[in-house]
Short mmCIF file of C-alpha atoms in Angstrom, two decimals:
data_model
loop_
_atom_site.label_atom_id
_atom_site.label_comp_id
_atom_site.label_asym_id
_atom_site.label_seq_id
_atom_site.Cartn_x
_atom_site.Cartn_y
_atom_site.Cartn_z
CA UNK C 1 15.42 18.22 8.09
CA UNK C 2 16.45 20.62 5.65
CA UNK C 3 20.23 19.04 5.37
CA UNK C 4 18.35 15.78 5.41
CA UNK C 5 16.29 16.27 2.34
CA UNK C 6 19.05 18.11 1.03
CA UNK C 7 21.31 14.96 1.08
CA UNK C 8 21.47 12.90 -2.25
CA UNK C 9 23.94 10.46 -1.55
CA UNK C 10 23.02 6.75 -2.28
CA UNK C 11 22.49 5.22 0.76
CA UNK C 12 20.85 2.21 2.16
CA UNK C 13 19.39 1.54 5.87
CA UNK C 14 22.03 1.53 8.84
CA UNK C 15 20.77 -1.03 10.48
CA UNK C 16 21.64 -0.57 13.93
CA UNK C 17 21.66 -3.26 16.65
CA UNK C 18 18.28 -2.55 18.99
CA UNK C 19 20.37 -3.01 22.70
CA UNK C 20 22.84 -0.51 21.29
CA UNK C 21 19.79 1.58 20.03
CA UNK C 22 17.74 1.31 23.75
CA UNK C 23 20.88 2.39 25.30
CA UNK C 24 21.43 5.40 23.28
CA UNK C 25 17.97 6.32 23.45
CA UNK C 26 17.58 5.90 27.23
CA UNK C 27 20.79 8.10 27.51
CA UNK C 28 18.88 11.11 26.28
CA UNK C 29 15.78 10.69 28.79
CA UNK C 30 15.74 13.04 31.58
CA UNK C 31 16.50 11.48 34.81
CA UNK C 32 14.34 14.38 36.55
CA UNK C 33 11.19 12.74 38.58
CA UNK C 34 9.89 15.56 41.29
CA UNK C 35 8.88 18.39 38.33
CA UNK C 36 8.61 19.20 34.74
CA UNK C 37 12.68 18.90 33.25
CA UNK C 38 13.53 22.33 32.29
CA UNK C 39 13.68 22.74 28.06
CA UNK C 40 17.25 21.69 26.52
CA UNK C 41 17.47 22.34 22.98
CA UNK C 42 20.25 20.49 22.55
CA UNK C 43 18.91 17.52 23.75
CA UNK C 44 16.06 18.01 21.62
CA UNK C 45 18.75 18.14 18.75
CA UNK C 46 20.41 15.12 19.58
CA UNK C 47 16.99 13.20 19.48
CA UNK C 48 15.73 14.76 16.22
CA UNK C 49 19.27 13.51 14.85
CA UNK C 50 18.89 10.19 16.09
CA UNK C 51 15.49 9.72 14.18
CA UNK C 52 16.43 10.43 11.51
CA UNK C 53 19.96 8.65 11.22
CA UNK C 54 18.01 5.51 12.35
CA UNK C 55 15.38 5.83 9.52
CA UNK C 56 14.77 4.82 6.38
CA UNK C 57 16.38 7.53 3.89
CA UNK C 58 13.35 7.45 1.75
CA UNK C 59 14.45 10.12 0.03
CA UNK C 60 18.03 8.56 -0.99
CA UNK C 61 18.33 6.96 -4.83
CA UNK C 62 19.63 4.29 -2.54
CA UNK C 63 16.22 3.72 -1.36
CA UNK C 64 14.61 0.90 -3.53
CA UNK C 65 12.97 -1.16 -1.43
CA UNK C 66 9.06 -0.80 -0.20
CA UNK C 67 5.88 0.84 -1.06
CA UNK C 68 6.18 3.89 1.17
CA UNK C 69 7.53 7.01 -0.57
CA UNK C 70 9.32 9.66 0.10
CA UNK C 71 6.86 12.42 0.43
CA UNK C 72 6.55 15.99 -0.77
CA UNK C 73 7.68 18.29 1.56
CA UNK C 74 4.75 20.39 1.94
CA UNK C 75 2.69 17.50 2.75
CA UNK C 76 4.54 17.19 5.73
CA UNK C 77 4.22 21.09 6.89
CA UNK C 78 0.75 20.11 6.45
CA UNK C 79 1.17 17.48 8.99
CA UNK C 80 2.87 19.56 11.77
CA UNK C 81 0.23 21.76 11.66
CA UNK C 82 -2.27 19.29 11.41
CA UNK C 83 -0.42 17.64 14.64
CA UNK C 84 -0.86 20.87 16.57
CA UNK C 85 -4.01 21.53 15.55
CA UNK C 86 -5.25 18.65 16.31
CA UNK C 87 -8.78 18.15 14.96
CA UNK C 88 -10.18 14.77 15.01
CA UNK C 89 -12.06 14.20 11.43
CA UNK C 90 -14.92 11.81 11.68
CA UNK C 91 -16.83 14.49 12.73
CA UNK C 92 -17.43 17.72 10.72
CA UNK C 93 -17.80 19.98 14.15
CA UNK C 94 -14.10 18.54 15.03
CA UNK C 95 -12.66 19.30 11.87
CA UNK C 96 -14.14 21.38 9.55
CA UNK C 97 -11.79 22.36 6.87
CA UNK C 98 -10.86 18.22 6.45
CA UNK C 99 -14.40 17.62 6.41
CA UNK C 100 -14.88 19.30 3.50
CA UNK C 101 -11.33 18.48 1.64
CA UNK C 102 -12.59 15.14 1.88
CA UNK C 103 -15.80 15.79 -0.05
CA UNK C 104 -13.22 18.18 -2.58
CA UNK C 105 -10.84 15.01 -3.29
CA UNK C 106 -13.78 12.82 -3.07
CA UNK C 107 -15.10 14.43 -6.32
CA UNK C 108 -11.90 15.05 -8.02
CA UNK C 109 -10.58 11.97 -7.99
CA UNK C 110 -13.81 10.44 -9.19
CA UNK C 111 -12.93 12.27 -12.51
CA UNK C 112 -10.76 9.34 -13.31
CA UNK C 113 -12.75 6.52 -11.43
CA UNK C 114 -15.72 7.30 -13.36
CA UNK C 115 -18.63 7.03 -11.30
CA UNK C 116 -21.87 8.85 -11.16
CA UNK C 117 -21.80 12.15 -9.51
CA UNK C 118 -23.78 12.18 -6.43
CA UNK C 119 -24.19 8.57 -5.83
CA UNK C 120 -20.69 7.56 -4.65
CA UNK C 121 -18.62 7.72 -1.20
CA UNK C 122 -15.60 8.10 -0.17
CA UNK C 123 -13.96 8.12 3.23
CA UNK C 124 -10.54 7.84 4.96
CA UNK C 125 -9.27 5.53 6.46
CA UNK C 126 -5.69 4.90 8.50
CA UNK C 127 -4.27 2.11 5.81
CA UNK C 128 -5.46 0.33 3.25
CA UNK C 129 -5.83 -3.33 5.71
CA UNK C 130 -9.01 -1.24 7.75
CA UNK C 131 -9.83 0.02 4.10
CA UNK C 132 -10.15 -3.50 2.72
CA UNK C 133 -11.74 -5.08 5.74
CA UNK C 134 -14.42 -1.69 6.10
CA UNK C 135 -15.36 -2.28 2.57
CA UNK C 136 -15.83 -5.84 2.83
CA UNK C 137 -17.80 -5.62 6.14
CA UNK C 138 -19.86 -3.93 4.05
CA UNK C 139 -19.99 -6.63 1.32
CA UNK C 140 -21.13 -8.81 3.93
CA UNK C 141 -23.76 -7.33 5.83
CA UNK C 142 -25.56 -6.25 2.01
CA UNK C 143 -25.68 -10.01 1.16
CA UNK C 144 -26.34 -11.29 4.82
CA UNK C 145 -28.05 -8.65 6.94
CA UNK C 146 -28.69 -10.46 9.06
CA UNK C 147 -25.13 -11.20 10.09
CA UNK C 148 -24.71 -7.74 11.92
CA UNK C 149 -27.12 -8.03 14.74
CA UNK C 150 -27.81 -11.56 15.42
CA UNK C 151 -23.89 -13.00 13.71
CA UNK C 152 -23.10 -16.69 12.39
CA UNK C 153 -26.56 -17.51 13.74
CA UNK C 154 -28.47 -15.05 11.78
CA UNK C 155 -27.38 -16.86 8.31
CA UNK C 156 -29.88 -18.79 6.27
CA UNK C 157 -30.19 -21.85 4.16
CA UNK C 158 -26.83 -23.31 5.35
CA UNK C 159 -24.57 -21.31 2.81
CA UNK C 160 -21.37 -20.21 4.32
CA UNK C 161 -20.29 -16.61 3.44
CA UNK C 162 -16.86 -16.55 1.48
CA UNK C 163 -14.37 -14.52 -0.10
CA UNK C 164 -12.45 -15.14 -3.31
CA UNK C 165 -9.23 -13.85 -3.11
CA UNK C 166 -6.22 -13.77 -5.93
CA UNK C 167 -3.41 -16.08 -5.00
CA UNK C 168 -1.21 -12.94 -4.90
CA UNK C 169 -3.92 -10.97 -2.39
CA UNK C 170 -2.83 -9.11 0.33
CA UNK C 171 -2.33 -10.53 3.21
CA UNK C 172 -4.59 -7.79 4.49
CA UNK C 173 -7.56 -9.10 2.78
CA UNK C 174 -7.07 -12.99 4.51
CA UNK C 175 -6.22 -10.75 7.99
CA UNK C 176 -9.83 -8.91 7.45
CA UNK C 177 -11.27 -12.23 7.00
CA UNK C 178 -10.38 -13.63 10.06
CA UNK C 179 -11.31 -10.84 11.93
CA UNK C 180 -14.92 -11.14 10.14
CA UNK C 181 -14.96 -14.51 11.51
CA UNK C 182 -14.51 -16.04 8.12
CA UNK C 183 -11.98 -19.10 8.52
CA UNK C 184 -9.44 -20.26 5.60
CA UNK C 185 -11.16 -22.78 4.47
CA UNK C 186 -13.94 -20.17 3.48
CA UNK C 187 -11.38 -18.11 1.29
CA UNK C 188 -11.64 -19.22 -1.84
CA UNK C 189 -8.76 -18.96 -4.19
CA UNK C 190 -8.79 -17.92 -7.58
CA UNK C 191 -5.75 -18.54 -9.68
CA UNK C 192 -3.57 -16.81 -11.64
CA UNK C 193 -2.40 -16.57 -16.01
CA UNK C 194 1.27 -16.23 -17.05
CA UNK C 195 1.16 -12.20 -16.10
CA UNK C 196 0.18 -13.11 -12.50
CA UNK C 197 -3.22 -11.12 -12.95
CA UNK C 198 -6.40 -13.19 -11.84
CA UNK C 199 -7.19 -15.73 -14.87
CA UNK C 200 -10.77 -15.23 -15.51
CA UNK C 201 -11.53 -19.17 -16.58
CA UNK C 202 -10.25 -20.14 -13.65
CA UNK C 203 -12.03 -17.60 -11.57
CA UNK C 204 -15.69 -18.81 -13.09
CA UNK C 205 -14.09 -22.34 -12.52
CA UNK C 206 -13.25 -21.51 -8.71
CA UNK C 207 -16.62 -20.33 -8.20
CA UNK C 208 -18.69 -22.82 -9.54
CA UNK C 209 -16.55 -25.54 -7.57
CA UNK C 210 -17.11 -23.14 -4.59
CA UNK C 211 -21.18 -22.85 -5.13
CA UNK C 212 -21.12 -26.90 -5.09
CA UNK C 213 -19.18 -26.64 -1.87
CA UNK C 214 -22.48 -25.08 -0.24
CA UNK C 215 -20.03 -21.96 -0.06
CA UNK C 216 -21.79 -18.42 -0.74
CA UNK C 217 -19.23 -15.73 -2.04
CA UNK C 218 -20.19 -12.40 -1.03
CA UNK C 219 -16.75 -10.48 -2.35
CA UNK C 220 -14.42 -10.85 -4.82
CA UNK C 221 -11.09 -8.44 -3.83
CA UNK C 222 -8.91 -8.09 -7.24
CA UNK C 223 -5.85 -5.80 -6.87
CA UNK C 224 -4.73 -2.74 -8.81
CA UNK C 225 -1.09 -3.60 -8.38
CA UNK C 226 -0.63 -6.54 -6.44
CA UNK C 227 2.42 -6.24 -3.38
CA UNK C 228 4.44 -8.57 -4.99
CA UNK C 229 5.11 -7.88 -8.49
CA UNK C 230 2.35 -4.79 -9.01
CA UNK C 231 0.15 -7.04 -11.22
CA UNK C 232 -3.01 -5.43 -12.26
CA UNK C 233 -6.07 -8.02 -12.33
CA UNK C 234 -8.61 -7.57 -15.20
CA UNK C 235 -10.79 -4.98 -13.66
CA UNK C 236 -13.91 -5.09 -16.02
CA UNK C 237 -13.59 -8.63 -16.67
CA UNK C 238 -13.86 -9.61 -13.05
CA UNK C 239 -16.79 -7.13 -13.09
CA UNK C 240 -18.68 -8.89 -15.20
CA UNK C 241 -18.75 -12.13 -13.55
CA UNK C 242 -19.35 -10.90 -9.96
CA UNK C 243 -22.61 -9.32 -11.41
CA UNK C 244 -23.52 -12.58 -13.12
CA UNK C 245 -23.18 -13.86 -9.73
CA UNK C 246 -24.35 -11.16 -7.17
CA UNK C 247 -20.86 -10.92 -5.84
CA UNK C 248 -19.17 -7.59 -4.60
CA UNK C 249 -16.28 -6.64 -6.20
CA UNK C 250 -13.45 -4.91 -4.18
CA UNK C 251 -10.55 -3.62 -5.36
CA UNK C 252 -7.37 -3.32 -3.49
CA UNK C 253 -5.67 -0.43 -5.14
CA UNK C 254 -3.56 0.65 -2.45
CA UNK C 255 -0.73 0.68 -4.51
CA UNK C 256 -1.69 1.15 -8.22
CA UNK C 257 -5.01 3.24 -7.69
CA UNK C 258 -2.68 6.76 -8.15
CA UNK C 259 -1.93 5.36 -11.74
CA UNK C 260 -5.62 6.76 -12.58
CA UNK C 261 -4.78 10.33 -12.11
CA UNK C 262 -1.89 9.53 -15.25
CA UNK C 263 -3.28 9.75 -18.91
CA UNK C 264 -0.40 7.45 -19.98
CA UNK C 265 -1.65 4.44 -17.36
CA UNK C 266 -5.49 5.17 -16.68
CA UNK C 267 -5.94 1.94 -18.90
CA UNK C 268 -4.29 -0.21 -16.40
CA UNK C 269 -7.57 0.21 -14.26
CA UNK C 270 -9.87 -0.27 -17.08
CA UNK C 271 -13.24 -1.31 -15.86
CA UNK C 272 -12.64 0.48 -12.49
CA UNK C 273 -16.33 2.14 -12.67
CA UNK C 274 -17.71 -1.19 -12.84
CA UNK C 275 -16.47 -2.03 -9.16
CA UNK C 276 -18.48 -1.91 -6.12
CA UNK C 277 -15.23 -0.50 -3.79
CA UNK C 278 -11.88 0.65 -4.51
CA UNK C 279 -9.41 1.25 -1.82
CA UNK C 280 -6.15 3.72 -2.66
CA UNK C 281 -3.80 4.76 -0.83
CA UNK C 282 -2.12 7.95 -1.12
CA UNK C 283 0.69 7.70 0.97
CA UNK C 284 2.08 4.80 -2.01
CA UNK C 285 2.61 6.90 -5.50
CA UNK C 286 0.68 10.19 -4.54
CA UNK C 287 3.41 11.02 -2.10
CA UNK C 288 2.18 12.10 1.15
CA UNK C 289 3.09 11.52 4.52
CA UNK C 290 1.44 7.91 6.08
CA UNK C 291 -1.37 7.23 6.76
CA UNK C 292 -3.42 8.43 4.46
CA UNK C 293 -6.26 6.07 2.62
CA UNK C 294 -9.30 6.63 0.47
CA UNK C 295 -12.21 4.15 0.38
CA UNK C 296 -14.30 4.91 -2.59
CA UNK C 297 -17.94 3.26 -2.94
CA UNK C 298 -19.89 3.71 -5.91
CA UNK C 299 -23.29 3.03 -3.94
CA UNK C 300 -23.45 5.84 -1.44
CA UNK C 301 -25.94 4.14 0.13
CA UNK C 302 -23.52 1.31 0.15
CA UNK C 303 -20.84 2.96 2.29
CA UNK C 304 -23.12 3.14 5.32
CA UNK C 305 -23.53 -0.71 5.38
CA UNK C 306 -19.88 -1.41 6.92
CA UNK C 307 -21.13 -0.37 10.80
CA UNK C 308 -24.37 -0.04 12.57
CA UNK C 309 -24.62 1.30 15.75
CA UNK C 310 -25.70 4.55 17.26
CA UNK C 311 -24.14 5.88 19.99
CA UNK C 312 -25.86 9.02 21.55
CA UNK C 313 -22.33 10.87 22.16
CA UNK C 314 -21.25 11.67 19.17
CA UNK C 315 -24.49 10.54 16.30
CA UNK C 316 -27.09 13.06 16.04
CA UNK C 317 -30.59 12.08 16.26
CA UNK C 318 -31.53 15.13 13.70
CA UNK C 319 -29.46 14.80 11.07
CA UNK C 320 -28.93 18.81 9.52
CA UNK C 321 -26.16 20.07 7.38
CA UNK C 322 -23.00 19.77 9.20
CA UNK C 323 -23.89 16.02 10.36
CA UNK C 324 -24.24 15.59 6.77
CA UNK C 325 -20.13 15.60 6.39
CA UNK C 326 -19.93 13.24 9.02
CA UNK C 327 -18.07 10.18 8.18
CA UNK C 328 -17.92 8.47 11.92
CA UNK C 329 -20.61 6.06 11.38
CA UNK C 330 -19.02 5.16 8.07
CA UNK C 331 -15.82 4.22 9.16
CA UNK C 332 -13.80 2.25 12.28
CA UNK C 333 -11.99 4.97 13.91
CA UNK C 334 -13.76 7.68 16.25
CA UNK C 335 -10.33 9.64 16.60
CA UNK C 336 -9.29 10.10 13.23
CA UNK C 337 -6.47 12.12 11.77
CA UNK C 338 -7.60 14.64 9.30
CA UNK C 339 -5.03 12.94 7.03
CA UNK C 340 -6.19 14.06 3.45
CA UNK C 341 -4.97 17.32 4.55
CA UNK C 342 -1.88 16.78 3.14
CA UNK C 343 -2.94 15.82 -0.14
CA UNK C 344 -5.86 18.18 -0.47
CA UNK C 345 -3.23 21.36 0.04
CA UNK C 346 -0.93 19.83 -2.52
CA UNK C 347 -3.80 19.41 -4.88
CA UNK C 348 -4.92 22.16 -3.76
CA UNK C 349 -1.61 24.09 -4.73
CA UNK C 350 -0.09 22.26 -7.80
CA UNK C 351 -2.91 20.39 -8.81
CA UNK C 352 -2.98 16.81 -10.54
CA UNK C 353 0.12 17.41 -12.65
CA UNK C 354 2.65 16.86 -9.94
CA UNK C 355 1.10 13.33 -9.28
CA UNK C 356 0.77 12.34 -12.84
CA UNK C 357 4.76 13.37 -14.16
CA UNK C 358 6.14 11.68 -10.85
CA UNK C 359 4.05 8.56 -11.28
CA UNK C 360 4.51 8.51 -14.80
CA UNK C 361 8.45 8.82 -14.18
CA UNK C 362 8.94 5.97 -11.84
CA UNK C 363 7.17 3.51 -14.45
CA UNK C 364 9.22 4.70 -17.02
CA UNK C 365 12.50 4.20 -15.18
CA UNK C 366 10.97 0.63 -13.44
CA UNK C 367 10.49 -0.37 -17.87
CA UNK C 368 14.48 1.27 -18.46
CA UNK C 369 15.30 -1.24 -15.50
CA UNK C 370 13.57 -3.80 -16.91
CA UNK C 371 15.39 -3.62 -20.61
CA UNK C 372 18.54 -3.16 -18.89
CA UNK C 373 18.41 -6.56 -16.97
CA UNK C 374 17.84 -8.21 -20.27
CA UNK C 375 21.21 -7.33 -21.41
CA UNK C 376 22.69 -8.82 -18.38
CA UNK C 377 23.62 -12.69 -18.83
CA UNK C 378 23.68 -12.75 -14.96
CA UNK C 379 20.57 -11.98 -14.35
CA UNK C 380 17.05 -12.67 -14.98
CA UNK C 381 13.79 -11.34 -14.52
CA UNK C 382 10.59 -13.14 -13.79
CA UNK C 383 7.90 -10.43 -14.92
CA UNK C 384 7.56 -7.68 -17.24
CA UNK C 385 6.71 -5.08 -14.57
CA UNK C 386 3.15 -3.22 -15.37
CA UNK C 387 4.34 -0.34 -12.96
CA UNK C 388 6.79 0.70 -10.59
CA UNK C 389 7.71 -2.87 -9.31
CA UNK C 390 10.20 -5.05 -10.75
CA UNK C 391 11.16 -8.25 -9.50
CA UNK C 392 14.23 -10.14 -10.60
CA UNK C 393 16.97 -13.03 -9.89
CA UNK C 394 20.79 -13.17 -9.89
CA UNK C 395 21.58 -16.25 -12.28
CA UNK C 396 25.00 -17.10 -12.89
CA UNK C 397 26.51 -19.60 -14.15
CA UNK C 398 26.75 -22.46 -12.34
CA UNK C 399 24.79 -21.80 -9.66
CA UNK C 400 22.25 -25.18 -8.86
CA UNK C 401 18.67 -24.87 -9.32
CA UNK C 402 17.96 -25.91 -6.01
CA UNK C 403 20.55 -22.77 -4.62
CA UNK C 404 18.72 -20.02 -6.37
CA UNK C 405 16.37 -19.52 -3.60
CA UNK C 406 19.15 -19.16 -0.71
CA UNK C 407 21.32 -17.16 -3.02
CA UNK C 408 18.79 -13.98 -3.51
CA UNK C 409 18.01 -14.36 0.23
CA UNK C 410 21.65 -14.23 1.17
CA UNK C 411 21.90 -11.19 -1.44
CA UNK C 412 19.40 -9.57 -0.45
CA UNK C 413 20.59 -9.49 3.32
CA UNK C 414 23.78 -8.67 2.70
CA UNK C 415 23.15 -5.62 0.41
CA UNK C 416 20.72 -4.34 2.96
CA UNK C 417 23.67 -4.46 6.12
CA UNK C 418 26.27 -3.06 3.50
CA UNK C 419 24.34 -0.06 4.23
CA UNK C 420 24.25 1.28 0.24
CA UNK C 421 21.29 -0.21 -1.10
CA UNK C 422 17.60 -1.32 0.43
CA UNK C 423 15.87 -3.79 -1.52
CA UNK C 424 13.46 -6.39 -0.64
CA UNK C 425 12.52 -9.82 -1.86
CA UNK C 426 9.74 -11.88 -2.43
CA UNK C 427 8.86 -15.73 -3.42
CA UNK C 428 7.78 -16.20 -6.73
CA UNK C 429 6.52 -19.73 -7.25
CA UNK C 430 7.82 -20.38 -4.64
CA UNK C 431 11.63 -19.24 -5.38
CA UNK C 432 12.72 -16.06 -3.83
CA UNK C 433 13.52 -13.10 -6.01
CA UNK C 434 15.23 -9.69 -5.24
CA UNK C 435 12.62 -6.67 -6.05
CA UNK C 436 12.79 -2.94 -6.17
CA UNK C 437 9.60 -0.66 -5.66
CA UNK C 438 10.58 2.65 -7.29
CA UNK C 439 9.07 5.36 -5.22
CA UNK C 440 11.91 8.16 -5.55
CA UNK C 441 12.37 10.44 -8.16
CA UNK C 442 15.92 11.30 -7.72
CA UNK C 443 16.39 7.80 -8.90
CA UNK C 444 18.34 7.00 -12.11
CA UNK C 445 18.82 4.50 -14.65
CA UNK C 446 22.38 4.82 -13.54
CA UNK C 447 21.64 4.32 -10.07
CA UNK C 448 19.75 0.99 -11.19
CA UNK C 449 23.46 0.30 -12.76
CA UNK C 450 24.84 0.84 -9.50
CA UNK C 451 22.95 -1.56 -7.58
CA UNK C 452 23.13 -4.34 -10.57
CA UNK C 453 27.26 -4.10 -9.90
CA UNK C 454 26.27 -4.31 -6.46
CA UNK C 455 24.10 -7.56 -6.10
CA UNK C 456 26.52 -8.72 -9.03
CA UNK C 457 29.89 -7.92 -6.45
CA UNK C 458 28.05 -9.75 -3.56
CA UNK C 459 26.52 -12.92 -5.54
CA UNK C 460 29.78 -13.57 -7.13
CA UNK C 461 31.75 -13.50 -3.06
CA UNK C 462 28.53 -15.49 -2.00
CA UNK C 463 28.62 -18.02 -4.86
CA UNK C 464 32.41 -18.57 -3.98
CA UNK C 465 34.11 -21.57 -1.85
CA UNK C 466 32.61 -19.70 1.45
CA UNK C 467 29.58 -20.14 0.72
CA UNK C 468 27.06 -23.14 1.39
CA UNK C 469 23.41 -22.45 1.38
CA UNK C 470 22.61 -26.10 2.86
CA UNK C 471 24.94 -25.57 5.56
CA UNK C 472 23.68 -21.69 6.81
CA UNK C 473 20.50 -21.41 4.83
CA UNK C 474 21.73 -18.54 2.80
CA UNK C 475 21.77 -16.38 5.34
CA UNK C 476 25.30 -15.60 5.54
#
């Protein structure tokens, strides 16, 4: 691991073919059936070297291409000894010491959210998709309380519950409402302005067409950095109007909560303490090992709402104060890693600093990437990016209109089995575009350089005589 982290070369993913992998990896499992195979360090060596050759390098400036980070080191000591230790957290007499780390972050963290001391929640939560569908279970059974014991047939007055959703939501959120038993023609959308943030009009539009639809909206989820470009809805705005209409408002800050603990790009969240839930995870731009997600509530009362059950093995029937730290009846899981472990002891040990300059670097470098495109003739870019996510075509001249969709596919899969460079893509009305999530800091303007002159190198051999995006769907 040491040599691993100690490796800066850029580097993409070696994608490996999976028959090739299986064989490989069923070559190193003992053939011994009748008793425990005796201990062979070597082959223990040979495995450990085969995870992490076949992995992500995360830690590479190569590395460019999705929302999970590499992570500070410590954070993943933390983990091994977590791992060993093995103390389930939902329950305070299972794990103590994350118990308590959880109230400790709880409160620090709300420094920048901004709510009253006392009266909020917080609990973790493995991903921000149970995050977003805990908090709006609890949306739900608040404005239908019914819903919970008797379901569907406990609603009144013929309203259907509904979500409103951004265009650009997480697919999470639509996931969570199926599961709730809410079907897609109860999600109503709400659409977007030029900066792909949740237009405001045509949110008070939506839901006034929605009301006359005999639909009842119970949530409204806006995003703090949105998974496709990192837009960040208007927080305090959106506020507003859910209050105007008794409508919880959720926000899905997996990705762009961590920009709160930064004074240069608090304001991006503006309005947060007006919002009902916030969901942030800090595997994303805090930098620990995955998973590892906070659900904030500003009701503590609230946060109780999501489940409501008692189960005599494991809920107390006298509450007394170590059932107090109990978070099992707040959230899904029963087994629960005591993930903010890793982030408490780096808090813990270099406090908020090390979060803010790191965050604070990668949006820097994501505007430097941004300026730099604009110089290329080549290229064009379809956002200004509001953090670390920028999303961006390959334009030459010449190219048809109806081509520039196959082209950044085709680019985008060849750079990532040339091995150098991982980058993703993503449709943007409808027309894909190559994007780059900057979650490193070893990362450069100049390695930004590199992979322009690489997407340039492979467009240009694509956009030649061999290529025909009608005739192999630009998957070449």
């Amino acid at each position: 691991m040491a040599e691993h982290l100690a490796d800066l070369s850029v580097r993409g993913l070696d994608l490996v073919d999976p028959s090739a992998l299986s064989q490989d990896a069923k070559a190193l499992m003992t053939e011994e059936c009748e008793k425990i195979a005796p201990f062979d360090e070597k082959k223990l060596e040979e495995i450990l070297d085969l995870y992490i050759r076949t992995g992500i390098p995360v830690h590479s400036p190569g590395y460019m291409g999705r929302q999970f980070s590499g992570v500070v080191p410590l954070g993943g000591v933390v983990e091994f000894v977590s791992s060993v230790l093995n103390q389930p957290s939902s329950f305070y007499e299972a794990g103590q010491l994350p118990n308590v780390a959880e109230r400790l972050m709880a409160d620090e963290l709300n420094r920048f959210i901004g709510w009253e001391p006392g009266r909020f929640a917080m609990v973790t939560t493995s991903g921000g998709s149970l995050a977003n569908l805990t908090a709006m279970l609890a949306a739900r059974n608040q404005k239908f309380p019914r819903f919970w014991p008797d379901g569907a047939a406990g609603l009144e007055g013929g309203a259907r519950p509904a979500i409103a959703v951004s265009d650009d939501v997480h697919y999470s959120v639509s996931r969570a409402a199926g599961v709730m038993g809410i079907g897609e023609a109860q999600i109503v959308r709400l659409p977007l302005n030029g900066r792909r943030q949740i237009s405001i009009e045509g949110a008070r539009a939506a839901l006034a067409a929605a009301e006359r639809a005999n639909l009842r909206v119970f949530c409204l989820v806006a995003s703090a950095g949105t998974t496709s470009v990192g837009a960040f809805d208007p927080i305090g705005a959106l506020a507003d109007l859910a209050r105007e209409r008794d409508i919880w408002l959720h926000v899905d800050g997996a990705h762009g909560a961590s920009l709160l603990v930064s004074d240069r790009f608090r304001h991006k969240l503006r309005g947060i303490e007006k919002a009902d839930s916030l969901t942030w995870d800090a595997h994303k731009m805090t930098f620990v090992p995955a998973p590892c997600t906070l659900l904030f509530y500003r009701d503590r009362e609230a946060s109780g709402g999501a489940f409501r059950q008692r189960a005599s093995y494991v809920f107390d029937e006298k509450p007394d104060i170590y059932t107090e730290l109990d978070s099992g009846d707040r959230n899904f899981e029963c087994t629960k890693r005591p993930m903010i472990m890793s982030l408490w002891v780096l808090w813990a040990m270099y406090g908020r600093a090390l979060f803010a300059e790191k965050v604070e670097y990668l949006c820097a470098l994501t505007q430097q990437a941004y300026h730099l495109l604009h110089a290329e003739p080549d290229f064009e870019t379809v956002h200004r990016p509001e953090a670390n996510i920028l999303c961006f075509r390959y334009r030459p001249h010449g190219v048809a209109e109806e081509d520039v969709h196959a082209l950044q596919v085709a680019i985008r899969n060849r750079v990532k089995l040339r091995g150098r460079f991982f980058i993703s893509k993503v449709n943007v009305d409808g027309v894909a575009a190559l994007r780059v999530v900057m979650m490193n800091h070893e990362i450069t303007v100049d390695h930004f350089r590199m992979l322009l002159e690489e997407i340039r190198g492979v467009g240009r051999t694509l956009h030649g005589t061999h290529w025909n995006p009608r005739r192999n769907g630009g998957c070449s």
